Amino acid sequence: MSTTRKAKYSVAIADDHVLVRKALGRLINTFTDYFILFEASNGEEVIKIINNRELQLPDILILDVNMPGMNGYETAAWINNHFPQIKVLALSMLNDESVIIKMLKSGAKGYIMKNVEPDDLKEAFDSIIKKDFYLPDYISGKVISGLQKDVLSLSEKIELTPKEKTFLQFLCTELSYKEIAQKMFVSPRTIDDYKSSLCDKLKVKTRVGLVIFGIRYGLIDINTD
């Protein structure tokens, strides 16, 4: 594909469905400020292209979550470890809390559904470039309402107890609240109290919101399972 147009930001696509890749590519090349740099069918191909190409790295990588071979989680983690300047936007048909959390923990800067409108995709690009993060309201309600304010200064003033920090770390796993209670040797009621306390302190309303806040502002170690 030609990259001679005067667009500011390059985009790569990794999806095992050819029609999806081609359709996305044609759409993205119509966006002001964005152009397609390359396409790949899976994570292995992404790594091969990035490691071997002489051209620039993509500013944004649209990454399908479910791909054969090296999937979206593994690819996002590799990108985050080797080329953190590439902003990963997860793409999926799944509006599932555990999938969203796992992709964010793997290093994705945002998450978007495959059935979105073109304007929503453009909004996701703009937000990731300008704010380094994107999560639409239709996925998580108002979980990022607090993040759209001066949350960084807020987070610096927040004091979490050791138990709250441990609980926040467990939220990043696929464990249920009941299983987290067993791991922490406390009652489910106590876990409810931890969640309520953290939601009040961090100004978010859901588990995804807590994880997003924790990852974005360094309250969660994403390299720890």
Coordinates of N, CA and C in Angstrom, one line a residue, residues 97 140-146 177 195 198-200 202-210:
E97 N -15.7 -9.0 30.2 CA -14.9 -8.4 31.2 C -13.5 -9.0 31.4
S140 N -17.9 -0.4 29.1 CA -17.8 -0.4 30.6 C -18.6 0.7 31.2
G141 N -19.6 1.2 30.6 CA -20.4 2.2 31.2 C -19.6 3.5 31.5
K142 N -19.5 3.9 32.7 CA -18.8 5.1 33.0 C -17.5 4.9 33.7
V143 N -16.8 3.7 33.4 CA -15.6 3.4 34.2 C -14.5 4.4 34.0
I144 N -14.5 5.1 32.9 CA -13.4 6.0 32.7 C -13.8 7.5 32.9
S145 N -15.0 7.7 33.5 CA -15.4 9.0 33.8 C -14.4 9.8 34.7
G146 N -13.9 9.1 35.7 CA -12.9 9.7 36.5 C -11.6 9.9 35.8
Y177 N -14.6 -13.3 42.4 CA -14.5 -12.6 43.7 C -14.5 -13.7 44.8
K195 N -13.8 -3.8 47.6 CA -14.3 -3.3 46.3 C -14.9 -1.9 46.4
L198 N -12.3 0.7 47.3 CA -11.5 1.1 46.2 C -12.3 1.9 45.1
C199 N -13.6 1.5 44.9 CA -14.4 2.3 44.0 C -14.6 3.7 44.4
D200 N -14.8 3.9 45.7 CA -14.9 5.2 46.3 C -13.6 6.0 46.1
L202 N -11.0 5.5 44.1 CA -10.6 5.7 42.7 C -11.6 6.3 41.8
K203 N -12.8 6.5 42.3 CA -13.9 7.2 41.5 C -14.3 6.4 40.3
V204 N -14.4 5.1 40.4 CA -14.8 4.2 39.3 C -15.9 3.3 39.8
K205 N -16.6 2.6 38.9 CA -17.8 1.8 39.4 C -17.7 0.3 39.1
T206 N -16.8 -0.2 38.3 CA -16.7 -1.6 38.0 C -15.4 -2.2 38.2
R207 N -15.3 -3.5 38.1 CA -14.0 -4.2 38.2 C -13.1 -3.8 37.0
V208 N -13.6 -3.7 35.8 CA -12.8 -3.2 34.7 C -12.3 -1.8 35.0
G209 N -13.1 -0.9 35.6 CA -12.7 0.4 35.9 C -11.5 0.4 36.9
L210 N -11.6 -0.4 37.9 CA -10.5 -0.5 38.9 C -9.2 -1.0 38.3

